[in-house]
PDB file of C-alpha atoms in Angstrom:
ATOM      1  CA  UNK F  12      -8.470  12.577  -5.530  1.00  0.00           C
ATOM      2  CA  UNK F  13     -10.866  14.465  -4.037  1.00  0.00           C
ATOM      3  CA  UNK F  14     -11.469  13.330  -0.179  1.00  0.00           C
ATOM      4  CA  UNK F  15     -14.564  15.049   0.361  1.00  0.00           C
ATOM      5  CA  UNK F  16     -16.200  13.399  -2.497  1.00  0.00           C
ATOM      6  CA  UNK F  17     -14.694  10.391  -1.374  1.00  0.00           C
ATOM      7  CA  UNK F  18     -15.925  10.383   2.238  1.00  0.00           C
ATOM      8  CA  UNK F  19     -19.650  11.022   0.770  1.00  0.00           C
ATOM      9  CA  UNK F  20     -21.584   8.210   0.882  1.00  0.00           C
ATOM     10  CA  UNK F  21     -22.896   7.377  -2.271  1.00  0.00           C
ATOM     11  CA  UNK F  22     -27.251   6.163  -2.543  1.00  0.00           C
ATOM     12  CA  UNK F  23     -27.127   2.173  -2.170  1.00  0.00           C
ATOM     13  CA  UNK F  24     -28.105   0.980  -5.925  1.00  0.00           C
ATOM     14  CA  UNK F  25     -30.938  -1.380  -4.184  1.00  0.00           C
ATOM     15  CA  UNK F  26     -32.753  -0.826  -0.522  1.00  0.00           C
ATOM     16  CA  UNK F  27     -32.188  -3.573   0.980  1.00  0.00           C
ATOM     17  CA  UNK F  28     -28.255  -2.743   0.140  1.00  0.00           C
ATOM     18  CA  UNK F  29     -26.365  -0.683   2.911  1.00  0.00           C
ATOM     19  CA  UNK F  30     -22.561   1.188   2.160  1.00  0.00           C
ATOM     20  CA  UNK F  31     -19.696  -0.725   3.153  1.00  0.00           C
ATOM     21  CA  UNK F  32     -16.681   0.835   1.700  1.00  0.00           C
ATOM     22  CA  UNK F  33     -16.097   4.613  -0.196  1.00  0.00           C
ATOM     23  CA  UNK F  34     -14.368   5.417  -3.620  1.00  0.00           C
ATOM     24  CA  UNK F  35     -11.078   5.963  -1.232  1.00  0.00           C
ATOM     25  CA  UNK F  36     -11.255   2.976   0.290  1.00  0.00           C
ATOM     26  CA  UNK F  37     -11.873   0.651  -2.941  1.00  0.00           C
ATOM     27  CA  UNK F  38      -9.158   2.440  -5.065  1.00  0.00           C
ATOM     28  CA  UNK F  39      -6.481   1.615  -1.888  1.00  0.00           C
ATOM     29  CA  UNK F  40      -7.607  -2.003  -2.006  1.00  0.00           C
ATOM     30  CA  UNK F  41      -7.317  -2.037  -5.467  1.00  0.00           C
ATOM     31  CA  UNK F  42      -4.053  -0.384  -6.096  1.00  0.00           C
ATOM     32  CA  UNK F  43      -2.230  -1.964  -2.838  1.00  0.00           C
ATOM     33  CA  UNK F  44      -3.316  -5.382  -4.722  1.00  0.00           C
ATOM     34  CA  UNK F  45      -1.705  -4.283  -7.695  1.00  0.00           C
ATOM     35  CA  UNK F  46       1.627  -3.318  -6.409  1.00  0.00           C
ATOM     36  CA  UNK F  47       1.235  -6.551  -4.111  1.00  0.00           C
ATOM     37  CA  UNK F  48       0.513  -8.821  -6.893  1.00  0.00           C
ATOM     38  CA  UNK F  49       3.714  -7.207  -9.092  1.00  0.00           C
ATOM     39  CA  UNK F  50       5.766  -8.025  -6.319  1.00  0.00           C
ATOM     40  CA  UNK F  51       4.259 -11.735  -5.589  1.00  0.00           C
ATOM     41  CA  UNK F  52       4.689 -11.787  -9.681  1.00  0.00           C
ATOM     42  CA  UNK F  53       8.335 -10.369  -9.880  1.00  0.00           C
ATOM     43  CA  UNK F  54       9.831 -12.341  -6.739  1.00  0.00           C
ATOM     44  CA  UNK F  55       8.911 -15.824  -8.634  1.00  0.00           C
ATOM     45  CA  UNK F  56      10.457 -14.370 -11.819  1.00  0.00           C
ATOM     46  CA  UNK F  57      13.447 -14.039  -9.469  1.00  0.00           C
ATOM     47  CA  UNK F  58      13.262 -17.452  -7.417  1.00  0.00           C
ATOM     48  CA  UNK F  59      11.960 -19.872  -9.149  1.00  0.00           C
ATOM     49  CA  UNK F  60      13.935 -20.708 -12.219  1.00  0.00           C
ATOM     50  CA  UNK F  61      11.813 -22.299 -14.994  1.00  0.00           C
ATOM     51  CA  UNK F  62       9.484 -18.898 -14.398  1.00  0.00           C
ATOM     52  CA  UNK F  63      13.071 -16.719 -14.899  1.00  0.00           C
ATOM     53  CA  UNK F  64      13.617 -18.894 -17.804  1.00  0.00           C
ATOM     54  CA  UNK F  65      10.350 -18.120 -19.254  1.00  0.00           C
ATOM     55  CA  UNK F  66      10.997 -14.011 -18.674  1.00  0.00           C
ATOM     56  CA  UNK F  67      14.293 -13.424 -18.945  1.00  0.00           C
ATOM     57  CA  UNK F  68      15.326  -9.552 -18.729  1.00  0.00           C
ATOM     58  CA  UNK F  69      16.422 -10.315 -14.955  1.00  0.00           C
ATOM     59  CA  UNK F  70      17.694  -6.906 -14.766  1.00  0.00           C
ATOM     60  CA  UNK F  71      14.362  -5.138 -15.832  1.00  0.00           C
ATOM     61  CA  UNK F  72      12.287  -7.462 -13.273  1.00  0.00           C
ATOM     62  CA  UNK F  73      14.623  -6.610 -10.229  1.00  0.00           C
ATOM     63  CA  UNK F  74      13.686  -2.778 -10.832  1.00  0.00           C
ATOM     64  CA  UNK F  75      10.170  -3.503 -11.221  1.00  0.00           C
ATOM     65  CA  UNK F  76      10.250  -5.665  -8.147  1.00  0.00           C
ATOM     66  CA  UNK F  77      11.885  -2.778  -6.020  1.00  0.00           C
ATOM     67  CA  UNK F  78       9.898  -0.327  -7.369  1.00  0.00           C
ATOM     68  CA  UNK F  79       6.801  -2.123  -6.676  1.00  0.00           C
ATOM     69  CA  UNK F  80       8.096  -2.394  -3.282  1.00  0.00           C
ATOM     70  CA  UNK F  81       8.676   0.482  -2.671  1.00  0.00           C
ATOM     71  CA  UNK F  82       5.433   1.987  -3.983  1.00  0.00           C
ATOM     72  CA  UNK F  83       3.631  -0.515  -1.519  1.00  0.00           C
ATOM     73  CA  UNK F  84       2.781   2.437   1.405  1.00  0.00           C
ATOM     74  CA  UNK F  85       2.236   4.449  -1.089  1.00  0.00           C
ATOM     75  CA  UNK F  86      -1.920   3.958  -1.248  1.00  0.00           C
ATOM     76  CA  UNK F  87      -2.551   3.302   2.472  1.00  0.00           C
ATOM     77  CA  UNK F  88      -0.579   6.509   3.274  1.00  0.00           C
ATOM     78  CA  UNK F  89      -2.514   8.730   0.437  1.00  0.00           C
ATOM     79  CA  UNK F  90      -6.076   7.226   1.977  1.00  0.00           C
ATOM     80  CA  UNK F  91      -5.428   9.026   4.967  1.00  0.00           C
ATOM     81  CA  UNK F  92      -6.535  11.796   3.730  1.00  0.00           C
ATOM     82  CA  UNK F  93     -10.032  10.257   3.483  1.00  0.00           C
ATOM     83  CA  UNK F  94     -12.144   9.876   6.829  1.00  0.00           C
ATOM     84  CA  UNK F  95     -13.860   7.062   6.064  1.00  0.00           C
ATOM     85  CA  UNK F  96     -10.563   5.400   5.668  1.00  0.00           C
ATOM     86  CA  UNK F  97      -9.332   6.794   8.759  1.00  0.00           C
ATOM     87  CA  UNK F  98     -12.386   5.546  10.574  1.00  0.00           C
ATOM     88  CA  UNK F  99     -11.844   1.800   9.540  1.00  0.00           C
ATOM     89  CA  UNK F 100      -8.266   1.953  10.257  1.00  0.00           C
ATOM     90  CA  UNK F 101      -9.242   2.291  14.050  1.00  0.00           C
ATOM     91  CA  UNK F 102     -11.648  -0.383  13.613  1.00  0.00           C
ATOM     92  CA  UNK F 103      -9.481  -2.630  12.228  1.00  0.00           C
ATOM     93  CA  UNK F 104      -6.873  -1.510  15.133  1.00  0.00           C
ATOM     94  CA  UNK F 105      -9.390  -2.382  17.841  1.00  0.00           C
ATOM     95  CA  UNK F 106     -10.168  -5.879  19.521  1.00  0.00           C
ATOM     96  CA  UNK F 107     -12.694  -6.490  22.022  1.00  0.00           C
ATOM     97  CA  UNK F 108     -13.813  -9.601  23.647  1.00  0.00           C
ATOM     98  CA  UNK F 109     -16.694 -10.383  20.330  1.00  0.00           C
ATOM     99  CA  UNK F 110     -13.552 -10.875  18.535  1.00  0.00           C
ATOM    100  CA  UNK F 111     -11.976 -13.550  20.906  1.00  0.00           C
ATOM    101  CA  UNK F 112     -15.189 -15.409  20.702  1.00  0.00           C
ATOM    102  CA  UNK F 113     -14.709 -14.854  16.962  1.00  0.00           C
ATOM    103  CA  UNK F 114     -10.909 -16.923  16.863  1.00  0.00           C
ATOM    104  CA  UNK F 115     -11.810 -19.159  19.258  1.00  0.00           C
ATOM    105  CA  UNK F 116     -15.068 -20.311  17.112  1.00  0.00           C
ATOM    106  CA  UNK F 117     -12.491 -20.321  13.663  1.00  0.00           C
ATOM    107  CA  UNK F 118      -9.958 -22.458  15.588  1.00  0.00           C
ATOM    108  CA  UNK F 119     -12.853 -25.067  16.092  1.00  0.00           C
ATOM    109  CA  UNK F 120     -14.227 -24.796  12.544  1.00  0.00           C
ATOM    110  CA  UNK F 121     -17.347 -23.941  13.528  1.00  0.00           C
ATOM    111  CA  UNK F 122     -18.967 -21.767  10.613  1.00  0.00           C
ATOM    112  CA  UNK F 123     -22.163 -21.171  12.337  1.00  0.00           C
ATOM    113  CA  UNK F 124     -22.635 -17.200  12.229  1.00  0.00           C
ATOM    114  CA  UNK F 125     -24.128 -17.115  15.158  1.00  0.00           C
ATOM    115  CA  UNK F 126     -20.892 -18.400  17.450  1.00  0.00           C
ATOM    116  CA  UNK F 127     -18.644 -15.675  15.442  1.00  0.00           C
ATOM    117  CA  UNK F 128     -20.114 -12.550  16.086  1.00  0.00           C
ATOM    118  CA  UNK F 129     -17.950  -9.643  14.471  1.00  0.00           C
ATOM    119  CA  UNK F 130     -18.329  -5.570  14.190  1.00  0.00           C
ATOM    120  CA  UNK F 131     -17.944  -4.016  10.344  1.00  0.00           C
ATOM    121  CA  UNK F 132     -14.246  -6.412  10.139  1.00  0.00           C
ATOM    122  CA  UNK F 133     -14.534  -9.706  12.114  1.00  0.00           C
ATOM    123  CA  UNK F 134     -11.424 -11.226  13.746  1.00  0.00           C
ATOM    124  CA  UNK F 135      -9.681 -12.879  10.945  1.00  0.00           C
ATOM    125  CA  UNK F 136      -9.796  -9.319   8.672  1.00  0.00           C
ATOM    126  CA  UNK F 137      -8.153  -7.615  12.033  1.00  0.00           C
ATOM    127  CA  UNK F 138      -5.444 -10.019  12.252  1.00  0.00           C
ATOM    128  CA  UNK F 139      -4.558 -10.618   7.964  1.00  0.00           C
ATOM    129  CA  UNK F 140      -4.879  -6.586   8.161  1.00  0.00           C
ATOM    130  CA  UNK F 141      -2.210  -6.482  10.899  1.00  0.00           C
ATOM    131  CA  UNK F 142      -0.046  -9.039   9.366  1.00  0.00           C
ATOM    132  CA  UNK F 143       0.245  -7.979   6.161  1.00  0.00           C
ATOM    133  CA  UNK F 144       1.178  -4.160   7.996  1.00  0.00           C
ATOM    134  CA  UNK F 145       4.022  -5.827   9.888  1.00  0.00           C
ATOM    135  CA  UNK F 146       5.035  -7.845   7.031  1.00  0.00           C
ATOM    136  CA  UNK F 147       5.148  -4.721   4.634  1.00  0.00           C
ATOM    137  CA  UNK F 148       7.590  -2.651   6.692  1.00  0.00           C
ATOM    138  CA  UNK F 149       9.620  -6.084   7.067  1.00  0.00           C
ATOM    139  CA  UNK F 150       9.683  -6.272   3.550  1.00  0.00           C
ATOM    140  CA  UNK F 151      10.550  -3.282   2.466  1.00  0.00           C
ATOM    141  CA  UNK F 152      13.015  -2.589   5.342  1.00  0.00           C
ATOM    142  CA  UNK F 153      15.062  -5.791   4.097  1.00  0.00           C
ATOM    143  CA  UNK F 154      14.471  -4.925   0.797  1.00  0.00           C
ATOM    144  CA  UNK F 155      16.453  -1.463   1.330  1.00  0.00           C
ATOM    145  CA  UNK F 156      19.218  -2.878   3.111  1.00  0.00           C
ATOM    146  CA  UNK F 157      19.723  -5.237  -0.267  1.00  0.00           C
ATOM    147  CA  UNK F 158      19.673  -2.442  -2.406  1.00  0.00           C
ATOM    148  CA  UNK F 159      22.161  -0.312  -0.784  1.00  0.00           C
ATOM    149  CA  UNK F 160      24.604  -2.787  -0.351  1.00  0.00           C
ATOM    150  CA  UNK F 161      27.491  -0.213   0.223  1.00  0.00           C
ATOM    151  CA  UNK F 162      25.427   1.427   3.478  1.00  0.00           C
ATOM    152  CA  UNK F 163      25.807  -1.595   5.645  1.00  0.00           C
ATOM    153  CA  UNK F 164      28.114  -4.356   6.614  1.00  0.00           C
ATOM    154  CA  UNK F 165      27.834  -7.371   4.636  1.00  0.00           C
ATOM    155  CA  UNK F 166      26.463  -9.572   7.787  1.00  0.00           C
ATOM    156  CA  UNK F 167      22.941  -7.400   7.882  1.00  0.00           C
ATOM    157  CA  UNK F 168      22.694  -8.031   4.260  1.00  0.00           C
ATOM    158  CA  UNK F 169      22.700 -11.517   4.339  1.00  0.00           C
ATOM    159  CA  UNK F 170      20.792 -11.386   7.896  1.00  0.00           C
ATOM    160  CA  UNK F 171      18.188  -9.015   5.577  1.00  0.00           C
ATOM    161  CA  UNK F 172      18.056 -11.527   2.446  1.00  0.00           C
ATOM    162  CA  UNK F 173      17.457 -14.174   4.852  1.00  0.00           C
ATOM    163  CA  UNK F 174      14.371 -12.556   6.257  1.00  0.00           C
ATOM    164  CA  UNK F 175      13.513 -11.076   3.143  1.00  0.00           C
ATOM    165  CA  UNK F 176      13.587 -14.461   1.184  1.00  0.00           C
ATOM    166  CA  UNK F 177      11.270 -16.202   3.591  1.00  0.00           C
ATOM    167  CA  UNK F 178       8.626 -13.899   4.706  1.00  0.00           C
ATOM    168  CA  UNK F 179       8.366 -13.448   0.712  1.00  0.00           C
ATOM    169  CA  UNK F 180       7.013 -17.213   0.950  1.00  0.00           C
ATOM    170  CA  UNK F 181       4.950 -16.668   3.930  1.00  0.00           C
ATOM    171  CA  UNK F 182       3.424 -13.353   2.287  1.00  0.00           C
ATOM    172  CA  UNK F 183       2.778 -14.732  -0.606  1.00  0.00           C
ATOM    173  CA  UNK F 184       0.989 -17.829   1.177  1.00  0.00           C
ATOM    174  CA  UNK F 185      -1.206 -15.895   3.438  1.00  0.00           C
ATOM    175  CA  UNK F 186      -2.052 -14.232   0.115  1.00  0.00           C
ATOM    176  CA  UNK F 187      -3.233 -16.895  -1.790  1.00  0.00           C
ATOM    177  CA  UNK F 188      -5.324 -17.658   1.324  1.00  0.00           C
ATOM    178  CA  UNK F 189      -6.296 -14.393   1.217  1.00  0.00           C
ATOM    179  CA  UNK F 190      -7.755 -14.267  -2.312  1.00  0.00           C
ATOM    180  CA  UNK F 191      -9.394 -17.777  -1.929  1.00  0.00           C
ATOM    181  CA  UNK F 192     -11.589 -16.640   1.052  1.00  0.00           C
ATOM    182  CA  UNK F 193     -12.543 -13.987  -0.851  1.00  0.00           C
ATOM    183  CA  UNK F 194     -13.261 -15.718  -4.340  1.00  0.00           C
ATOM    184  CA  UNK F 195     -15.501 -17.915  -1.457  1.00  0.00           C
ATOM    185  CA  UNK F 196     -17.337 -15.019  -0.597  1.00  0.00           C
ATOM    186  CA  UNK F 197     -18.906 -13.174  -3.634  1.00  0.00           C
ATOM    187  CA  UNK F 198     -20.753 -11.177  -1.821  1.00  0.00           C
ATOM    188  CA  UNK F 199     -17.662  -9.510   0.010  1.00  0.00           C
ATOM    189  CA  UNK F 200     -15.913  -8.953  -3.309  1.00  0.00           C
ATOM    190  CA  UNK F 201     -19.462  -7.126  -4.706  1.00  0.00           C
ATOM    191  CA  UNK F 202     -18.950  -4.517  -1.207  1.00  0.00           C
ATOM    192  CA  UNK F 203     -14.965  -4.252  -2.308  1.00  0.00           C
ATOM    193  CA  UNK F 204     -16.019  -3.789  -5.833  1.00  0.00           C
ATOM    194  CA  UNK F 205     -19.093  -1.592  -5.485  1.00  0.00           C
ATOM    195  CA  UNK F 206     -18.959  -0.069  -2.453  1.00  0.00           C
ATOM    196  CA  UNK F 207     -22.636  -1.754  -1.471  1.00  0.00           C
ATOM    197  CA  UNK F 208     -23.652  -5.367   0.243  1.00  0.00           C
ATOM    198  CA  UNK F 209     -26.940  -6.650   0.961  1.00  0.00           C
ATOM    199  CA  UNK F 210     -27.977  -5.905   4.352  1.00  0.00           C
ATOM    200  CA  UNK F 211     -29.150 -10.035   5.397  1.00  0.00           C
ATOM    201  CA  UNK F 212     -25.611 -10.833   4.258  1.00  0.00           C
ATOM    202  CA  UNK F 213     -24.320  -7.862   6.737  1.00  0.00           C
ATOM    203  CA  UNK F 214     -26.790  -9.044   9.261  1.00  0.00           C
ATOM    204  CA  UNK F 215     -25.596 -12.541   8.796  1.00  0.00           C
ATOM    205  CA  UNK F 216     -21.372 -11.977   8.584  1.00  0.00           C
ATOM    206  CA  UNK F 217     -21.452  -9.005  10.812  1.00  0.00           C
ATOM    207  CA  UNK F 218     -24.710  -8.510  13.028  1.00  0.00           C
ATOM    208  CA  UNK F 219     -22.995  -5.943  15.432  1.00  0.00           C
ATOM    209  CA  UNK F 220     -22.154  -3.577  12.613  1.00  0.00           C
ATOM    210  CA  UNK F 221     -24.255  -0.359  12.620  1.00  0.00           C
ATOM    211  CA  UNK F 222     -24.291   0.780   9.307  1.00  0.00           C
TER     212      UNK F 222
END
């Protein structure tokens, strides 16, 4: 991967279009939902029985779960190496008082744009992005101290499959909300998927973005 190329941003297909993500930043999203969705996948193969029934080969889906797993950083920690990346990173790591207006407008249900004013990622983005962080390094911290059984005593195992079993459920919850906000939002998944979103929808979601 080139980062150079990456952090280039690419003519808009259409005028009224303005550049939302890079080439770096899509193939992230798209692998880290890959690995995610292999481990979502795997851990039911594990957990719930009439799915481990259907698979079998409960050997073969523990290593593929692990792996997975374990590949998780993997794509966040190779997009640092592109700028544009880099650059959203700190705006997703930033809060300012637009985004408490933001949470306080979602708590009341109140979908009117104009009482949830948000920069390039509004409130809700900053917070799933932060949560799913957290919940990653939970994840695969617990998942390590299962696999290596003989490196610890046996009460941080079970303390580890205990957290490990039930933030599973949580992740793959907020998940599912995850991808239903988005299949609510085609115009989102066109700036994830191409790069490019109209600039009224822009003006509309996030109207103190400066593109």
């Amino acid at each position: 991967m080139n980062p150079r190329a990456d952090d280039t941003p690419a003519v808009a297909a259409h005028s009224s279009d303005v550049r939302r993500f890079t080439r770096a930043e899509h193939w992230v999203h798209r692998v880290t939902a890959a690995l995610m969705g292999v481990c979502i996948a795997t851990a039911a193969c594990l957990y719930i029985p009439q799915f481990a029934e259907l698979v079998g080969r409960r050997e073969l889906v523990v290593r593929i779960h692990e792996w997975a797993g374990l590949m998780l950083p993997v794509p966040v920690l190779a997009g640092l190496a592109s700028r544009a990346f880099r650059r959203d990173l700190g705006f997703l790591n930033r809060f300012g008082p637009h985004d408490r207006v933001w949470l306080r407008s979602a708590l009341r249900r109140d979908k009117d744009p104009a009482s949830r004013p948000a920069g390039k990622f509004n409130a809700g983005q900053k917070v799933y992005a932060a949560w799913i962080a957290g919940a990653t390094l939970v994840m695969t911290g617990t998942g390590l101290l299962m696999w290596f059984t003989h490196l610890t005593p046996l009460m941080w195992r079970t303390s580890a499959t205990f957290v490990h079993d039930w933030l599973a459920l949580t992740l793959g919850i907020v998940v599912g909300g995850h991808i239903g906000m988005a299949l609510a939002d085609p115009e989102a998944r066109r700036g994830l998927r191409t790069g490019s979103v109209s600039r009224r929808w822009a003006d509309r979601e996030h109207p103190l973005w400066r593109p």
